[in-house]
Short mmCIF file of C-alpha atoms and ligand atoms in Angstrom, two decimals:
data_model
loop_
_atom_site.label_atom_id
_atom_site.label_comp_id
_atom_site.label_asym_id
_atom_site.label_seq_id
_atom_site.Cartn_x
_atom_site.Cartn_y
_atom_site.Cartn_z
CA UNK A 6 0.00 0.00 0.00
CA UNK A 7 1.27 2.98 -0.76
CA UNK A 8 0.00 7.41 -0.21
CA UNK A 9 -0.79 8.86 -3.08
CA UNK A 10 -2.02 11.97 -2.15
CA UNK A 11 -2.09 14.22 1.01
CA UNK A 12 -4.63 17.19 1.65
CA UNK A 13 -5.07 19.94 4.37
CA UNK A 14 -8.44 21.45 5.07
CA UNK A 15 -8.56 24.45 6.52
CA UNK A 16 -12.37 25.03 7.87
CA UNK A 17 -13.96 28.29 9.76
CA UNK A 18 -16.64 28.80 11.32
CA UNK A 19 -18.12 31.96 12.84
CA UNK A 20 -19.75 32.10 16.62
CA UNK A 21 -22.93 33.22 17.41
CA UNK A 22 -21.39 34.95 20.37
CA UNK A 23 -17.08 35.73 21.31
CA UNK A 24 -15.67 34.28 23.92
CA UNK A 25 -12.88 35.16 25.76
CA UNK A 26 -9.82 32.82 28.17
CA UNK A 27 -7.13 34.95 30.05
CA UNK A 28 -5.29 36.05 26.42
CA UNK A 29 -7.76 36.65 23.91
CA UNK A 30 -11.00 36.61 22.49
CA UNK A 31 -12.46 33.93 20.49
CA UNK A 32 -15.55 35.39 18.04
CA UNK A 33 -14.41 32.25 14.95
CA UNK A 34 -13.61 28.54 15.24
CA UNK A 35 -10.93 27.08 13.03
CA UNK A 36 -9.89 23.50 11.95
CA UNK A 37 -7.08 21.67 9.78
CA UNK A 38 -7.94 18.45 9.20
CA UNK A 39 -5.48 16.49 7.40
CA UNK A 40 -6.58 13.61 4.40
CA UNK A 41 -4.77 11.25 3.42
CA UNK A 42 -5.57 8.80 0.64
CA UNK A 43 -3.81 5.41 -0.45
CA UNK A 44 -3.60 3.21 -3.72
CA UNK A 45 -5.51 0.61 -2.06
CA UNK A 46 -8.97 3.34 -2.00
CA UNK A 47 -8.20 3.60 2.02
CA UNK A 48 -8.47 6.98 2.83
CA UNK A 49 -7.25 8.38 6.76
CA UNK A 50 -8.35 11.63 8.36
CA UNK A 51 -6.33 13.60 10.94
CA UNK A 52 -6.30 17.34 12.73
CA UNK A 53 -3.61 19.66 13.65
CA UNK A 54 -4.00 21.58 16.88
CA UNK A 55 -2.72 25.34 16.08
CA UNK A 56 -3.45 28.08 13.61
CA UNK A 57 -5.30 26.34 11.02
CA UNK A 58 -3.86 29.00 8.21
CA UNK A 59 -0.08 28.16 9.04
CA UNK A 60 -0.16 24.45 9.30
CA UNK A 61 -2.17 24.17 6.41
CA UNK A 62 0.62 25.18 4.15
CA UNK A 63 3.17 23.22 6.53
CA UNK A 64 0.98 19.75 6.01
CA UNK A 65 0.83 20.75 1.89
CA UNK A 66 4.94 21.20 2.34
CA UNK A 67 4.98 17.84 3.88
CA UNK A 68 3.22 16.46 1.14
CA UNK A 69 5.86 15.34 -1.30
CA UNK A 70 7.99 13.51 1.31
CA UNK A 71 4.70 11.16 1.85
CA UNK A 72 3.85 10.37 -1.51
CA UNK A 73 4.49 6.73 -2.59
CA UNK A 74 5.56 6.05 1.51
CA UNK A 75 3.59 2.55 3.00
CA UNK A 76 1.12 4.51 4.91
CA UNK A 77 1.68 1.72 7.50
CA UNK A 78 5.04 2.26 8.62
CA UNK A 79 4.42 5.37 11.13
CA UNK A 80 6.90 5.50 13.49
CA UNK A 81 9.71 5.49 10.44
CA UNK A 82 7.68 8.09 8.53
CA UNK A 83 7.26 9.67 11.91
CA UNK A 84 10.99 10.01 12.62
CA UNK A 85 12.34 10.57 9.19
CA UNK A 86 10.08 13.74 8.72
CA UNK A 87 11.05 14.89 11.84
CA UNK A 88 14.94 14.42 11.34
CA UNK A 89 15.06 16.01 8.11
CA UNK A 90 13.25 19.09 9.52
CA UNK A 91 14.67 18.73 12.97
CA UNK A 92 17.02 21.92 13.06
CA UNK A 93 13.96 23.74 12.00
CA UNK A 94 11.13 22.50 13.85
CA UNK A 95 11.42 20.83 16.94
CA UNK A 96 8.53 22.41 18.10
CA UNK A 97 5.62 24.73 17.25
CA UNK A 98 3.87 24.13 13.53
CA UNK A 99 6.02 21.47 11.94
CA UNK A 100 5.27 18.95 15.00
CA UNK A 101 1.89 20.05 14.64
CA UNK A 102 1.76 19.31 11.14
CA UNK A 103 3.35 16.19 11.64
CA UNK A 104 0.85 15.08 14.30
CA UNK A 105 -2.37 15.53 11.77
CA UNK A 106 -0.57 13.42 9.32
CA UNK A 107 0.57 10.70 12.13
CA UNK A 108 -2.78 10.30 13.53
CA UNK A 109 -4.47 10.10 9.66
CA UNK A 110 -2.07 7.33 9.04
CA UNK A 111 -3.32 5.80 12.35
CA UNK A 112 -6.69 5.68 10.92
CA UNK A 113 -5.72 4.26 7.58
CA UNK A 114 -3.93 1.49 9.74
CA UNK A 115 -6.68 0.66 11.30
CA UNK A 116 -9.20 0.49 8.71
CA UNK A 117 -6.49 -2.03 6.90
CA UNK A 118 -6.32 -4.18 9.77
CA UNK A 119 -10.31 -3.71 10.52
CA UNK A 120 -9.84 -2.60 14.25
CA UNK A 121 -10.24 0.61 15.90
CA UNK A 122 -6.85 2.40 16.60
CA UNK A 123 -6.64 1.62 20.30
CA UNK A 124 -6.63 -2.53 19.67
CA UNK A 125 -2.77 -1.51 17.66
CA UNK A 126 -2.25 1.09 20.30
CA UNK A 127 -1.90 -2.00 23.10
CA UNK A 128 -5.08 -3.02 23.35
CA UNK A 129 -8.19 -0.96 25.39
CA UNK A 130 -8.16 -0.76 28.56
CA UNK A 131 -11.71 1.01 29.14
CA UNK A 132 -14.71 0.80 26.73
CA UNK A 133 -15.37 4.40 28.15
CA UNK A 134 -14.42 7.50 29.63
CA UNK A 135 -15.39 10.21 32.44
CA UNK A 136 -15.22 13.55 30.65
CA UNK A 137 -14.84 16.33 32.52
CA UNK A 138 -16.46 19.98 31.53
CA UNK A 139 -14.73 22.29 29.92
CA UNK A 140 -16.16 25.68 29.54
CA UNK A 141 -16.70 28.60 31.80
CA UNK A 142 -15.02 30.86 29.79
CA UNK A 143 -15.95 34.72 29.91
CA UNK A 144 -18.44 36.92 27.65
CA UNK A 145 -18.98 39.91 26.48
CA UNK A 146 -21.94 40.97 28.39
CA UNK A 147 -23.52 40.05 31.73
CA UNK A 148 -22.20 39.04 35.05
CA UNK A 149 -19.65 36.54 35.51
CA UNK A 150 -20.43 35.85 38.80
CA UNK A 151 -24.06 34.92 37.83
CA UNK A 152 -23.14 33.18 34.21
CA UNK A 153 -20.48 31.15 35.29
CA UNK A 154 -22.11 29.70 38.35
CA UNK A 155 -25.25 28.79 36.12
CA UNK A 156 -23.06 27.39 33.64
CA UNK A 157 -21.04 25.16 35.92
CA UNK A 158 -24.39 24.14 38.09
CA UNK A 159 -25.62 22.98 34.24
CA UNK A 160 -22.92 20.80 33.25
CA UNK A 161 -23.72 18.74 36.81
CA UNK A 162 -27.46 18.65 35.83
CA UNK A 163 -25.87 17.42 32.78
CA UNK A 164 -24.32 14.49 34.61
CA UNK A 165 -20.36 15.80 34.52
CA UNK A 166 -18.38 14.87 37.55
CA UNK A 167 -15.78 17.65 37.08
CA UNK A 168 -15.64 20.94 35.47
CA UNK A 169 -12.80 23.67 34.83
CA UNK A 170 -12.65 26.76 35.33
CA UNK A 171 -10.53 29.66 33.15
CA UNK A 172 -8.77 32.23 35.23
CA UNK A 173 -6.06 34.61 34.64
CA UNK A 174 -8.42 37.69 34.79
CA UNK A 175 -7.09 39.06 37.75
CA UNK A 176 -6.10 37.20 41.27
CA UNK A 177 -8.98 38.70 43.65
CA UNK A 178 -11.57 38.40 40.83
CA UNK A 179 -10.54 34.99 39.67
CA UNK A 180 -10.20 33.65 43.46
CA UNK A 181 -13.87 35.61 44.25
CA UNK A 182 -15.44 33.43 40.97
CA UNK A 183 -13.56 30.02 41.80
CA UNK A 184 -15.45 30.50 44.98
CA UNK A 185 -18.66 31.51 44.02
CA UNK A 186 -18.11 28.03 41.23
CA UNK A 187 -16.98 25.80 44.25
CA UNK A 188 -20.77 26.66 46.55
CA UNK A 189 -22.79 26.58 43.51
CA UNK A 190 -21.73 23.01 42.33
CA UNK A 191 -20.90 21.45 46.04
CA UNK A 192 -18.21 19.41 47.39
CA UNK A 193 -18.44 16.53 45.41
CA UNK A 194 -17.75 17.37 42.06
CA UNK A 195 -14.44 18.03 40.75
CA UNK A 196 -13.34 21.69 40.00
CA UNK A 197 -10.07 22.60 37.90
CA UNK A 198 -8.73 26.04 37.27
CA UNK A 199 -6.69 27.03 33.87
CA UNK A 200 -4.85 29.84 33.49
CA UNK A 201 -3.45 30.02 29.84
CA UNK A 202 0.26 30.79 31.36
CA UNK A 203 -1.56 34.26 31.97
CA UNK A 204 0.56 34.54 35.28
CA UNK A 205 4.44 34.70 36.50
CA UNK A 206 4.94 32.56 39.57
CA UNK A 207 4.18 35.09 41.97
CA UNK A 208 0.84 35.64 41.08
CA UNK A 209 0.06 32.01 40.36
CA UNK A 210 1.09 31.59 44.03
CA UNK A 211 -0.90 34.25 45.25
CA UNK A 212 -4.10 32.57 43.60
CA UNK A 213 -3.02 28.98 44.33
CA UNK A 214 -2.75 30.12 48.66
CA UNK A 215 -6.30 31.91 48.09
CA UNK A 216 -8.05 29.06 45.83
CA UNK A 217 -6.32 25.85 48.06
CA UNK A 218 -9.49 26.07 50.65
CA UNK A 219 -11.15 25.24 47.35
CA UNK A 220 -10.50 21.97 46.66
CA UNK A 221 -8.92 22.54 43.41
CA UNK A 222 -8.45 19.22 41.31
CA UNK A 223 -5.32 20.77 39.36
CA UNK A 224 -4.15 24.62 38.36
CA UNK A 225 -3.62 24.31 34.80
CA UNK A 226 -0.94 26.44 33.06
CA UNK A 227 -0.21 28.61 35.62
CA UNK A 228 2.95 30.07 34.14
CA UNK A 229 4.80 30.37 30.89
CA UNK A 230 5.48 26.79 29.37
CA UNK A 231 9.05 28.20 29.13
CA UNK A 232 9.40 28.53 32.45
CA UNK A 233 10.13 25.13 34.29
CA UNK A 234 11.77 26.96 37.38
CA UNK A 235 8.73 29.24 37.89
CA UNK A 236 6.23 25.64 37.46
CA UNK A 237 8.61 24.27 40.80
CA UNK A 238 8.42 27.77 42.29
CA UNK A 239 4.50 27.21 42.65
CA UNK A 240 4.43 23.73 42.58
CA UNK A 241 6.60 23.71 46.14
CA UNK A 242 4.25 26.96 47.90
CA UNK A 243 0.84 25.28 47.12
CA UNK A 244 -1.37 22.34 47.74
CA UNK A 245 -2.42 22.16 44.51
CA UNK A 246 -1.57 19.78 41.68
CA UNK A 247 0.20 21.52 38.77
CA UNK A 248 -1.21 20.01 35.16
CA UNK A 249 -0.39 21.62 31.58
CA UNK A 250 1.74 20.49 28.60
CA UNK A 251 -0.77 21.64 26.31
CA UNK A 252 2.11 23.70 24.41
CA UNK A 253 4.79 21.07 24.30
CA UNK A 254 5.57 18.93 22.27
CA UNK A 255 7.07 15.26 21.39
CA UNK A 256 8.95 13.10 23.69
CA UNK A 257 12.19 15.12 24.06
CA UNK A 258 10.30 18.08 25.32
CA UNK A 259 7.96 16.01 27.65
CA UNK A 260 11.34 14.44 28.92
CA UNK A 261 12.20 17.61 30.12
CA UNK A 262 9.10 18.48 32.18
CA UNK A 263 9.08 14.48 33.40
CA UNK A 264 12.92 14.78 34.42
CA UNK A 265 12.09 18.07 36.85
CA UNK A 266 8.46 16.78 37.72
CA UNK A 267 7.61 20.30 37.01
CA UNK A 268 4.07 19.35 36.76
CA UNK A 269 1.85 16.77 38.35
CA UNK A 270 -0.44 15.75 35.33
CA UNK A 271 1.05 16.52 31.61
CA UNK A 272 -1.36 17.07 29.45
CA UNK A 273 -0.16 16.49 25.96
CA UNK A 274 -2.45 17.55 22.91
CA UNK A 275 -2.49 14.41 20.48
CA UNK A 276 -3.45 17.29 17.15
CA UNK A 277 0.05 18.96 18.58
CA UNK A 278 2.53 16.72 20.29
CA UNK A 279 3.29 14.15 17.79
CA UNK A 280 -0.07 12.51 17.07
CA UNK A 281 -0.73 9.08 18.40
CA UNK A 282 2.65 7.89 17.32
CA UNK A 283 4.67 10.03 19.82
CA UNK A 284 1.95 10.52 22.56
CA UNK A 285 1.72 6.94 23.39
CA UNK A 286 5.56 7.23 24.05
CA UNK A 287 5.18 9.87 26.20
CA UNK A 288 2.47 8.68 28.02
CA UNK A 289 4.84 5.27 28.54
CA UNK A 290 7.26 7.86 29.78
CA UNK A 291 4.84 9.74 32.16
CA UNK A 292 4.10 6.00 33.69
CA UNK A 293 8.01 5.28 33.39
CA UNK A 294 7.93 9.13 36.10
CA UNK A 295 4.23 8.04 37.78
CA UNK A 296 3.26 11.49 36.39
CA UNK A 297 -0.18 11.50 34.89
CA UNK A 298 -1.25 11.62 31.72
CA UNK A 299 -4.71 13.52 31.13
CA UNK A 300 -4.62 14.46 27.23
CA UNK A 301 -5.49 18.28 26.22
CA UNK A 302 -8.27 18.30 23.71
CA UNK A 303 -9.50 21.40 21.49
CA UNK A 304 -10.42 20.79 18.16
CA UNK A 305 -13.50 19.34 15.95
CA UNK A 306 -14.76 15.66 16.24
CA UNK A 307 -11.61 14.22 14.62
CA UNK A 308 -9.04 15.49 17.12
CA UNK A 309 -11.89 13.89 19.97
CA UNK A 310 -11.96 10.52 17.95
CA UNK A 311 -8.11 10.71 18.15
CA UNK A 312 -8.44 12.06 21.48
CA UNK A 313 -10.64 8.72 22.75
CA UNK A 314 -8.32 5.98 20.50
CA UNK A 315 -5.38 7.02 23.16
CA UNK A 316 -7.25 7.06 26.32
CA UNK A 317 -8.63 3.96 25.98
CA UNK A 318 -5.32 2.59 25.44
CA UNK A 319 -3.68 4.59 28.46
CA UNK A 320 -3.19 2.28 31.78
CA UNK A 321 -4.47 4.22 34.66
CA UNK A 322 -2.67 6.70 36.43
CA UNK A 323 -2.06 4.85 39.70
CA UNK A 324 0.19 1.48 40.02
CA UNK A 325 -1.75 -1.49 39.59
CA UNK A 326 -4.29 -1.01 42.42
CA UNK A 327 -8.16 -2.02 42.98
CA UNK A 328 -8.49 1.36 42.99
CA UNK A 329 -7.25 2.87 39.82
CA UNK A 330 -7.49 6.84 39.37
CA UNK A 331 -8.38 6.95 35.66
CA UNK A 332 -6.88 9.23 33.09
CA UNK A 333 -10.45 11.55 31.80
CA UNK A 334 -11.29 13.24 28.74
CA UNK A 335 -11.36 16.84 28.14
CA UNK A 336 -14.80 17.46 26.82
CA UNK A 337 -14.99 21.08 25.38
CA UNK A 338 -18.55 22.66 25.85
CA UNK A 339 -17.99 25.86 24.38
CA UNK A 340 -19.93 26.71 20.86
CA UNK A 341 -17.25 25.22 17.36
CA UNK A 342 -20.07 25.02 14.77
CA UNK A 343 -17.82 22.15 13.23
CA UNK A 344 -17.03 19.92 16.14
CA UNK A 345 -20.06 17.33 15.31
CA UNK A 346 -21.11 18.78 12.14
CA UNK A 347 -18.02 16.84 10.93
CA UNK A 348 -18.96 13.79 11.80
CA UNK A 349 -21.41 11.49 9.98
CA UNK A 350 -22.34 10.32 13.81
CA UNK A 351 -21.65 12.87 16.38
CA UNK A 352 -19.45 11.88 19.59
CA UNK A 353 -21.43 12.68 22.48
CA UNK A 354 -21.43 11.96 26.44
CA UNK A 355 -23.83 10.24 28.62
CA UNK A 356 -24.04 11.28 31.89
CA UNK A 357 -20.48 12.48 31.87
CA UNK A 358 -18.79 9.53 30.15
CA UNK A 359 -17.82 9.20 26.51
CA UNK A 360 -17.97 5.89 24.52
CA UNK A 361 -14.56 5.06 23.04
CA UNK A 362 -15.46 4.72 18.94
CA UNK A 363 -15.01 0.94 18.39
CA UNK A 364 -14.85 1.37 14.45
CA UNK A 365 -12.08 0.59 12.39
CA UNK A 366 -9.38 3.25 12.66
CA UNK A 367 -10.55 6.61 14.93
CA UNK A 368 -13.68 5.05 14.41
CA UNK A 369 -15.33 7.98 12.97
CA UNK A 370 -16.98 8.76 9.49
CA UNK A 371 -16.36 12.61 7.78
CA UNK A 372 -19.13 14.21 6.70
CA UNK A 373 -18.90 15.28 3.32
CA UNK A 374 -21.40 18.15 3.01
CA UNK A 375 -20.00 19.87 6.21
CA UNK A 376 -16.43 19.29 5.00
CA UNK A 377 -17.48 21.61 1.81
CA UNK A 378 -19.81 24.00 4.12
CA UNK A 379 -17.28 25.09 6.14
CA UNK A 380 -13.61 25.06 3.78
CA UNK A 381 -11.72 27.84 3.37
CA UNK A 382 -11.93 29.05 -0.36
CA1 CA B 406 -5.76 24.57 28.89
#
């Protein structure tokens, strides 16, 4: 079997309302998904994580190296792209290129063996997953105090377990609304906190003391990604687990963050780190550090699908105990017009947990009409 051609899509969609984390307003939602088509008729989808207009053209560069490859052999097509390119692009838009075309060569593997992804990946481990909530983000008009706290209290009704909340808009204001979040949804559901690296590690220390009464599940990206000193800094003044990774990327960048234990969950995007390929090595190295492994997920139905083939191969956090602390999906609530629209059969939760797609490959179908609706001429 051989590639014979490989295609980025670069898809937009506009939001019926913007919404805003700690950096920047949101009023579009992008996509690159990544197709990849063989001589046998098998044709593999993927999605890069990252500004859809810049690893569009990065995928299409790609392009000629893949053409006439054995779609099969990932890991060498894996490490050959990346050694040719490495003195340009260890991390940042070629990796995320790379992953897109990893993980759409992950689904064209499993649709020639006839198994989902997950049954090459080791075998699955879980036939489902707890998702937890992720939304809460800020708008332009009303009162975040009220919104927020109606929109966490809904995602329990829902049937979530756990929800996370962004912060970075200020230490009194985000510690006053991480409050007001904790009463509103009780003690028994789980409550995370993000920052977007909107902080140095003085302020993220100052939040983390006022938030710890909290019960805070993990502080997310408290600091810069650069700055592994400044992740210790807070991780040794507060009682909270540190969790990010988000904006890392392959193995030899998780090493890094393993080696120091700057963090106490990584959370590795599969669209961004390396695709499946490279993330199931680094989540063998997080178990090789007993660091968890809780993937970052932010993209349409295809990065979730990819998302889902990994995590039900993942072994639980813990050691081998009766007990096991599962690893848990990050289920984004906020509005992406494309998300499902891409999928012939949308990916949905039931009472908090997602089924892992048991289809060959990711397991998912592309919708053709919505592929066309929402391209980028
Ligand atoms: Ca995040």
């Amino acid at each position: 079997m051989k590639i014979v051609s490989v295609r980025p899509h670069i898809l937009k969609a506009a939001l019926s309302q913007p919404f805003a984390y700690s950096r920047a307003w949101y009023d579009t939602r992008m996509a690159m998904l990544v197709e990849i088509a063989t001589d046998e008729g098998l044709t593999g989808w993927g999605e890069c994580y990252g500004p859809a207009t810049m690893t569009g053209p990065v995928v299409a560069a790609l392009a000629p190296r893949l053409i006439g490859q054995d779609p099969l052999c990932t890991d060498r097509i894996w490490r050959e792209t990346y050694a040719a390119l490495r003195d340009h692009g260890q991390k940042g838009l070629l990796i995320e290129a790379l992953s897109g075309i990893d993980i759409a060569l992950w689904d064209i593997k499993g649709k020639h063996f006839g198994v989902p992804c997950h049954r090459l990946l080791g075998g699955g481990v879980r036939g489902r997953v707890q998702a937890y909530a992720t939304g809460l983000y800020r708008r332009q008009s009303g009162d975040p105090m009220k919104y927020l706290v109606e929109e966490a209290v809904g995602y329990v009704a829902e049937g979530f377990s756990a929800v996370k909340l962004k912060v970075g808009f200020g230490i009194e204001e985000d510690a006053r609304l991480t409050q007001a979040v904790r009463e509103a949804i009780g003690p028994g559901i789980g409550l995370m906190v993000d920052a977007n690296h909107a902080y140095d590690a003085t302020a993220a220390i100052r939040l983390g003391r006022l938030i710890e009464p909290f019960d805070i599940g993990w502080f997310e990206e408290p600091v810069p990604p650069e700055d592994i000193a400044g992740h210790l800094a807070v991780k040794a003044a507060i009682g909270i687990p540190l969790a990010g990774g988000e904006c890392e990327f392959t193995r030899y960048g998780f090493r890094e963050l393993l080696a120091t234990r700057a963090l106490d969950i990584i959370q590795p995007d599969t669209c961004a780190a390396g695709g499946l390929s490279e993330c199931k090595k680094i989540a063998d190295m997080a178990e090789a550090h007993t660091i968890r492994y809780n993937p970052h997920v932010w993209g349409t139905g295809v990065a979730l699908a990819a998302s889902l083939q990994l995590l039900a191969a993942l072994q639980p956090h813990t050691p081998p105990s009766l007990v096991p602390l599962e690893p848990m999906l990050e289920f984004d609530r906020t509005e992406h017009p494309i998300r499902q629209a891409i999928l012939a059969e949308p990916i949905e939760h039931e009472k908090g947990f997602v089924r892992i797609p048991d289809g060959p490959g990711l397991g998912i179908a592309i919708d053709q009409g919505a592929l066309a609706r929402f391209t980028v001429q």
